GROMACS .gro file of N, CA, C and O in nm:
model
  328
    1MET      N    1   0.082  -0.119   0.000
    1MET     CA    2   0.000   0.000   0.000
    1MET      C    3   0.087   0.125   0.000
    1MET      O    4   0.072   0.208  -0.086
    2GLY      N    5   0.178   0.141   0.093
    2GLY     CA    6   0.279   0.247   0.092
    2GLY      C    7   0.222   0.387   0.075
    2GLY      O    8   0.116   0.420   0.124
    3GLY      N    9   0.298   0.469   0.001
    3GLY     CA   10   0.261   0.608  -0.020
    3GLY      C   11   0.133   0.624  -0.099
    3GLY      O   12   0.055   0.715  -0.075
    4ASP      N   13   0.109   0.535  -0.195
    4ASP     CA   14  -0.012   0.544  -0.276
    4ASP      C   15  -0.137   0.527  -0.190
    4ASP      O   16  -0.236   0.595  -0.210
    5GLY      N   17  -0.132   0.435  -0.093
    5GLY     CA   18  -0.246   0.412  -0.006
    5GLY      C   19  -0.277   0.533   0.080
    5GLY      O   20  -0.393   0.570   0.099
    6SER      N   21  -0.173   0.595   0.133
    6SER     CA   22  -0.197   0.713   0.218
    6SER      C   23  -0.247   0.830   0.134
    6SER      O   24  -0.330   0.908   0.181
    7GLU      N   25  -0.200   0.842   0.010
    7GLU     CA   26  -0.250   0.947  -0.079
    7GLU      C   27  -0.398   0.925  -0.108
    7GLU      O   28  -0.476   1.020  -0.110
    8PHE      N   29  -0.435   0.798  -0.131
    8PHE     CA   30  -0.575   0.766  -0.158
    8PHE      C   31  -0.660   0.802  -0.037
    8PHE      O   32  -0.767   0.864  -0.051
    9LEU      N   33  -0.615   0.764   0.084
    9LEU     CA   34  -0.690   0.794   0.205
    9LEU      C   35  -0.704   0.944   0.225
    9LEU      O   36  -0.811   0.994   0.263
   10GLN      N   37  -0.597   1.017   0.201
   10GLN     CA   38  -0.599   1.163   0.215
   10GLN      C   39  -0.699   1.224   0.117
   10GLN      O   40  -0.779   1.309   0.153
   11ARG      N   41  -0.695   1.180  -0.006
   11ARG     CA   42  -0.784   1.232  -0.110
   11ARG      C   43  -0.930   1.198  -0.076
   11ARG      O   44  -1.020   1.280  -0.088
   12ASP      N   45  -0.952   1.072  -0.031
   12ASP     CA   46  -1.087   1.029   0.006
   12ASP      C   47  -1.140   1.112   0.123
   12ASP      O   48  -1.255   1.156   0.122
   13PHE      N   49  -1.055   1.133   0.222
   13PHE     CA   50  -1.095   1.215   0.337
   13PHE      C   51  -1.130   1.357   0.291
   13PHE      O   52  -1.233   1.413   0.332
   14SER      N   53  -1.046   1.414   0.208
   14SER     CA   54  -1.068   1.551   0.160
   14SER      C   55  -1.200   1.562   0.084
   14SER      O   56  -1.276   1.658   0.104
   15GLU      N   57  -1.228   1.465  -0.001
   15GLU     CA   58  -1.352   1.468  -0.078
   15GLU      C   59  -1.474   1.454   0.013
   15GLU      O   60  -1.573   1.524  -0.002
   16THR      N   61  -1.464   1.362   0.110
   16THR     CA   62  -1.574   1.341   0.203
   16THR      C   63  -1.597   1.466   0.288
   16THR      O   64  -1.711   1.510   0.307
   17TYR      N   65  -1.489   1.524   0.337
   17TYR     CA   66  -1.499   1.646   0.418
   17TYR      C   67  -1.561   1.758   0.336
   17TYR      O   68  -1.647   1.831   0.385
   18GLU      N   69  -1.519   1.773   0.212
   18GLU     CA   70  -1.571   1.879   0.125
   18GLU      C   71  -1.721   1.862   0.103
   18GLU      O   72  -1.796   1.959   0.111
   19ARG      N   73  -1.765   1.739   0.078
   19ARG     CA   74  -1.910   1.714   0.060
   19ARG      C   75  -1.987   1.751   0.187
   19ARG      O   76  -2.092   1.815   0.180
   20TYR      N   77  -1.935   1.709   0.302
   20TYR     CA   78  -2.000   1.740   0.429
   20TYR      C   79  -2.007   1.892   0.450
   20TYR      O   80  -2.110   1.945   0.490
   21HIS      N   81  -1.898   1.960   0.420
   21HIS     CA   82  -1.893   2.105   0.439
   21HIS      C   83  -1.994   2.175   0.348
   21HIS      O   84  -2.065   2.266   0.392
   22VAL      N   85  -2.001   2.132   0.223
   22VAL     CA   86  -2.097   2.192   0.129
   22VAL      C   87  -2.239   2.170   0.178
   22VAL      O   88  -2.321   2.263   0.178
   23GLU      N   89  -2.270   2.049   0.224
   23GLU     CA   90  -2.404   2.020   0.275
   23GLU      C   91  -2.438   2.107   0.396
   23GLU      O   92  -2.549   2.159   0.407
   24SER      N   93  -2.341   2.122   0.486
   24SER     CA   94  -2.367   2.203   0.605
   24SER      C   95  -2.390   2.349   0.567
   24SER      O   96  -2.475   2.416   0.627
   25LEU      N   97  -2.316   2.400   0.468
   25LEU     CA   98  -2.337   2.539   0.424
   25LEU      C   99  -2.473   2.555   0.358
   25LEU      O  100  -2.541   2.656   0.378
   26GLN      N  101  -2.514   2.455   0.280
   26GLN     CA  102  -2.644   2.463   0.213
   26GLN      C  103  -2.760   2.463   0.313
   26GLN      O  104  -2.866   2.518   0.284
   27ASN      N  105  -2.739   2.403   0.428
   27ASN     CA  106  -2.844   2.396   0.528
   27ASN      C  107  -2.849   2.518   0.620
   27ASN      O  108  -2.938   2.527   0.704
   28MET      N  109  -2.756   2.611   0.602
   28MET     CA  110  -2.753   2.731   0.686
   28MET      C  111  -2.847   2.838   0.632
   28MET      O  112  -2.869   2.848   0.511
   29SER      N  113  -2.898   2.918   0.724
   29SER     CA  114  -2.978   3.034   0.685
   29SER      C  115  -2.883   3.144   0.636
   29SER      O  116  -2.761   3.136   0.657
   30LYS      N  117  -2.940   3.248   0.575
   30LYS     CA  118  -2.856   3.360   0.529
   30LYS      C  119  -2.782   3.423   0.647
   30LYS      O  120  -2.665   3.456   0.636
   31GLN      N  121  -2.852   3.437   0.760
   31GLN     CA  122  -2.790   3.497   0.878
   31GLN      C  123  -2.673   3.412   0.926
   31GLN      O  124  -2.567   3.465   0.961
   32GLU      N  125  -2.689   3.280   0.927
   32GLU     CA  126  -2.581   3.191   0.970
   32GLU      C  127  -2.463   3.197   0.873
   32GLU      O  128  -2.347   3.195   0.915
   33LEU      N  129  -2.493   3.207   0.743
   33LEU     CA  130  -2.386   3.217   0.643
   33LEU      C  131  -2.307   3.347   0.660
   33LEU      O  132  -2.184   3.347   0.651
   34VAL      N  133  -2.377   3.456   0.685
   34VAL     CA  134  -2.309   3.584   0.707
   34VAL      C  135  -2.221   3.576   0.831
   34VAL      O  136  -2.106   3.620   0.830
   35LYS      N  137  -2.274   3.517   0.937
   35LYS     CA  138  -2.196   3.502   1.060
   35LYS      C  139  -2.072   3.417   1.034
   35LYS      O  140  -1.962   3.451   1.079
   36GLU      N  141  -2.087   3.307   0.962
   36GLU     CA  142  -1.974   3.220   0.928
   36GLU      C  143  -1.869   3.297   0.847
   36GLU      O  144  -1.750   3.289   0.872
   37TYR      N  145  -1.915   3.376   0.751
   37TYR     CA  146  -1.826   3.455   0.668
   37TYR      C  147  -1.747   3.556   0.752
   37TYR      O  148  -1.625   3.570   0.736
   38LEU      N  149  -1.817   3.624   0.843
   38LEU     CA  150  -1.750   3.722   0.927
   38LEU      C  151  -1.647   3.657   1.018
   38LEU      O  152  -1.539   3.713   1.041
   39GLU      N  153  -1.678   3.538   1.069
   39GLU     CA  154  -1.582   3.465   1.152
   39GLU      C  155  -1.458   3.427   1.070
   39GLU      O  156  -1.345   3.438   1.118
   40LEU      N  157  -1.479   3.384   0.947
   40LEU     CA  158  -1.366   3.350   0.860
   40LEU      C  159  -1.281   3.472   0.829
   40LEU      O  160  -1.158   3.465   0.826
   41GLU      N  161  -1.347   3.585   0.807
   41GLU     CA  162  -1.273   3.710   0.782
   41GLU      C  163  -1.188   3.747   0.902
   41GLU      O  164  -1.073   3.788   0.887
   42LYS      N  165  -1.243   3.733   1.023
   42LYS     CA  166  -1.168   3.764   1.145
   42LYS      C  167  -1.047   3.673   1.157
   42LYS      O  168  -0.937   3.717   1.189
   43CYS      N  169  -1.070   3.545   1.134
   43CYS     CA  170  -0.962   3.446   1.143
   43CYS      C  171  -0.852   3.477   1.041
   43CYS      O  172  -0.733   3.473   1.074
   44LEU      N  173  -0.892   3.506   0.919
   44LEU     CA  174  -0.795   3.540   0.814
   44LEU      C  175  -0.715   3.663   0.853
   44LEU      O  176  -0.593   3.667   0.837
   45SER      N  177  -0.781   3.762   0.907
   45SER     CA  178  -0.714   3.885   0.948
   45SER      C  179  -0.610   3.857   1.056
   45SER      O  180  -0.497   3.907   1.050
   46ARG      N  181  -0.647   3.776   1.156
   46ARG     CA  182  -0.552   3.741   1.263
   46ARG      C  183  -0.432   3.666   1.205
   46ARG      O  184  -0.318   3.691   1.244
   47MET      N  185  -0.457   3.574   1.114
   47MET     CA  186  -0.346   3.497   1.055
   47MET      C  187  -0.254   3.587   0.974
   47MET      O  188  -0.132   3.573   0.979
   48GLU      N  189  -0.312   3.680   0.900
   48GLU     CA  190  -0.230   3.772   0.822
   48GLU      C  191  -0.146   3.861   0.913
   48GLU      O  192  -0.029   3.887   0.884
   49GLU      N  193  -0.205   3.907   1.023
   49GLU     CA  194  -0.130   3.989   1.118
   49GLU      C  195  -0.014   3.910   1.179
   49GLU      O  196   0.098   3.961   1.189
   50GLU      N  197  -0.042   3.786   1.219
   50GLU     CA  198   0.065   3.704   1.276
   50GLU      C  199   0.171   3.672   1.170
   50GLU      O  200   0.291   3.674   1.199
   51ASN      N  201   0.128   3.649   1.050
   51ASN     CA  202   0.220   3.623   0.939
   51ASN      C  203   0.312   3.743   0.919
   51ASN      O  204   0.435   3.728   0.909
   52ASN      N  205   0.255   3.862   0.917
   52ASN     CA  206   0.336   3.984   0.900
   52ASN      C  207   0.432   4.003   1.017
   52ASN      O  208   0.548   4.041   0.998
   53ARG      N  209   0.382   3.976   1.139
   53ARG     CA  210   0.468   3.990   1.258
   53ARG      C  211   0.586   3.894   1.250
   53ARG      O  212   0.701   3.932   1.276
   54LEU      N  213   0.560   3.770   1.209
   54LEU     CA  214   0.668   3.671   1.199
   54LEU      C  215   0.768   3.708   1.090
   54LEU      O  216   0.888   3.687   1.105
   55ARG      N  217   0.718   3.764   0.982
   55ARG     CA  218   0.809   3.809   0.875
   55ARG      C  219   0.901   3.919   0.926
   55ARG      O  220   1.021   3.919   0.899
   56MET      N  221   0.844   4.013   1.001
   56MET     CA  222   0.925   4.122   1.055
   56MET      C  223   1.027   4.069   1.155
   56MET      O  224   1.142   4.110   1.154
   57GLU      N  225   0.985   3.977   1.242
   57GLU     CA  226   1.078   3.916   1.338
   57GLU      C  227   1.192   3.845   1.266
   57GLU      O  228   1.307   3.856   1.304
   58SER      N  229   1.155   3.774   1.162
   58SER     CA  230   1.254   3.698   1.086
   58SER      C  231   1.357   3.791   1.022
   58SER      O  232   1.476   3.765   1.025
   59LYS      N  233   1.310   3.903   0.968
   59LYS     CA  234   1.400   4.000   0.906
   59LYS      C  235   1.487   4.068   1.010
   59LYS      O  236   1.604   4.095   0.987
   60LYS      N  237   1.426   4.095   1.127
   60LYS     CA  238   1.497   4.164   1.235
   60LYS      C  239   1.615   4.082   1.287
   60LYS      O  240   1.723   4.131   1.306
   61HIS      N  241   1.587   3.953   1.312
   61HIS     CA  242   1.687   3.866   1.373
   61HIS      C  243   1.791   3.818   1.273
   61HIS      O  244   1.902   3.785   1.311
   62GLY      N  245   1.754   3.808   1.149
   62GLY     CA  246   1.846   3.779   1.041
   62GLY      C  247   1.939   3.662   1.056
   62GLY      O  248   2.044   3.660   0.994
   63GLY      N  249   1.909   3.560   1.134
   63GLY     CA  250   1.996   3.443   1.136
   63GLY      C  251   2.010   3.374   1.269
   63GLY      O  252   2.093   3.286   1.283
   64GLY      N  253   1.932   3.411   1.368
   64GLY     CA  254   1.940   3.343   1.497
   64GLY      C  255   1.866   3.210   1.495
   64GLY      O  256   1.802   3.174   1.398
   65GLY      N  257   1.876   3.133   1.602
   65GLY     CA  258   1.809   3.005   1.612
   65GLY      C  259   1.658   3.018   1.612
   65GLY      O  260   1.588   2.930   1.566
   66GLY      N  261   1.605   3.128   1.662
   66GLY     CA  262   1.462   3.150   1.665
   66GLY      C  263   1.403   3.172   1.527
   66GLY      O  264   1.285   3.156   1.506
   67GLU      N  265   1.488   3.208   1.433
   67GLU     CA  266   1.441   3.234   1.298
   67GLU      C  267   1.384   3.107   1.235
   67GLU      O  268   1.284   3.112   1.165
   68GLU      N  269   1.446   2.995   1.263
   68GLU     CA  270   1.398   2.868   1.207
   68GLU      C  271   1.258   2.836   1.257
   68GLU      O  272   1.170   2.797   1.179
   69ALA      N  273   1.234   2.854   1.386
   69ALA     CA  274   1.101   2.830   1.443
   69ALA      C  275   1.000   2.929   1.385
   69ALA      O  276   0.887   2.892   1.353
   70ALA      N  277   1.040   3.055   1.371
   70ALA     CA  278   0.951   3.156   1.316
   70ALA      C  279   0.921   3.125   1.170
   70ALA      O  280   0.807   3.139   1.125
   71ALA      N  281   1.020   3.079   1.095
   71ALA     CA  282   0.999   3.045   0.954
   71ALA      C  283   0.904   2.926   0.942
   71ALA      O  284   0.818   2.923   0.854
   72THR      N  285   0.918   2.828   1.032
   72THR     CA  286   0.829   2.712   1.031
   72THR      C  287   0.687   2.757   1.059
   72THR      O  288   0.592   2.716   0.991
   73ARG      N  289   0.669   2.842   1.160
   73ARG     CA  290   0.535   2.893   1.195
   73ARG      C  291   0.479   2.975   1.080
   73ARG      O  292   0.360   2.967   1.049
   74LEU      N  293   0.564   3.051   1.014
   74LEU     CA  294   0.523   3.132   0.901
   74LEU      C  295   0.469   3.043   0.789
   74LEU      O  296   0.364   3.069   0.732
   75ARG      N  297   0.541   2.934   0.760
   75ARG     CA  298   0.496   2.840   0.656
   75ARG      C  299   0.362   2.778   0.694
   75ARG      O  300   0.274   2.763   0.610
   76GLN      N  301   0.345   2.744   0.822
   76GLN     CA  302   0.219   2.687   0.868
   76GLN      C  303   0.104   2.785   0.847
   76GLN      O  304  -0.003   2.749   0.799
   77LEU      N  305   0.126   2.910   0.883
   77LEU     CA  306   0.023   3.012   0.867
   77LEU      C  307  -0.012   3.034   0.719
   77LEU      O  308  -0.128   3.049   0.683
   78GLU      N  309   0.090   3.036   0.635
   78GLU     CA  310   0.066   3.054   0.493
   78GLU      C  311  -0.018   2.940   0.437
   78GLU      O  312  -0.108   2.962   0.355
   79LEU      N  313   0.009   2.817   0.481
   79LEU     CA  314  -0.070   2.703   0.438
   79LEU      C  315  -0.215   2.716   0.485
   79LEU      O  316  -0.308   2.686   0.411
   80GLU      N  317  -0.234   2.761   0.609
   80GLU     CA  318  -0.370   2.779   0.662
   80GLU      C  319  -0.445   2.886   0.585
   80GLU      O  320  -0.563   2.871   0.555
   81VAL      N  321  -0.376   2.994   0.551
   81VAL     CA  322  -0.441   3.102   0.477
   81VAL      C  323  -0.481   3.053   0.338
   81VAL      O  324  -0.590   3.083   0.291
   82ASP      N  325  -0.394   2.975   0.276
   82ASP     CA  326  -0.429   2.918   0.143
   82ASP      C  327  -0.550   2.832   0.154
   82ASP      O  328  -0.639   2.831   0.077
   0.00000   0.00000   0.00000
């Protein structure tokens, strides 16, 4: 099974999750959808602020040991934003 099996499971999970998410959104009222949207906007804003802060820290320190941890966190945030 190896890597192909885990890729299949990941893809299957993603497809199942996407279907569930679409169904849950379709069952929401307009008010619930607006609330969900506003929550996502808030979350995105916080992630962008933290992303910018980490970029500035990374530039400031320019090569310390903490830069690696900040760069890792930065990559994680960028993936979440995507």
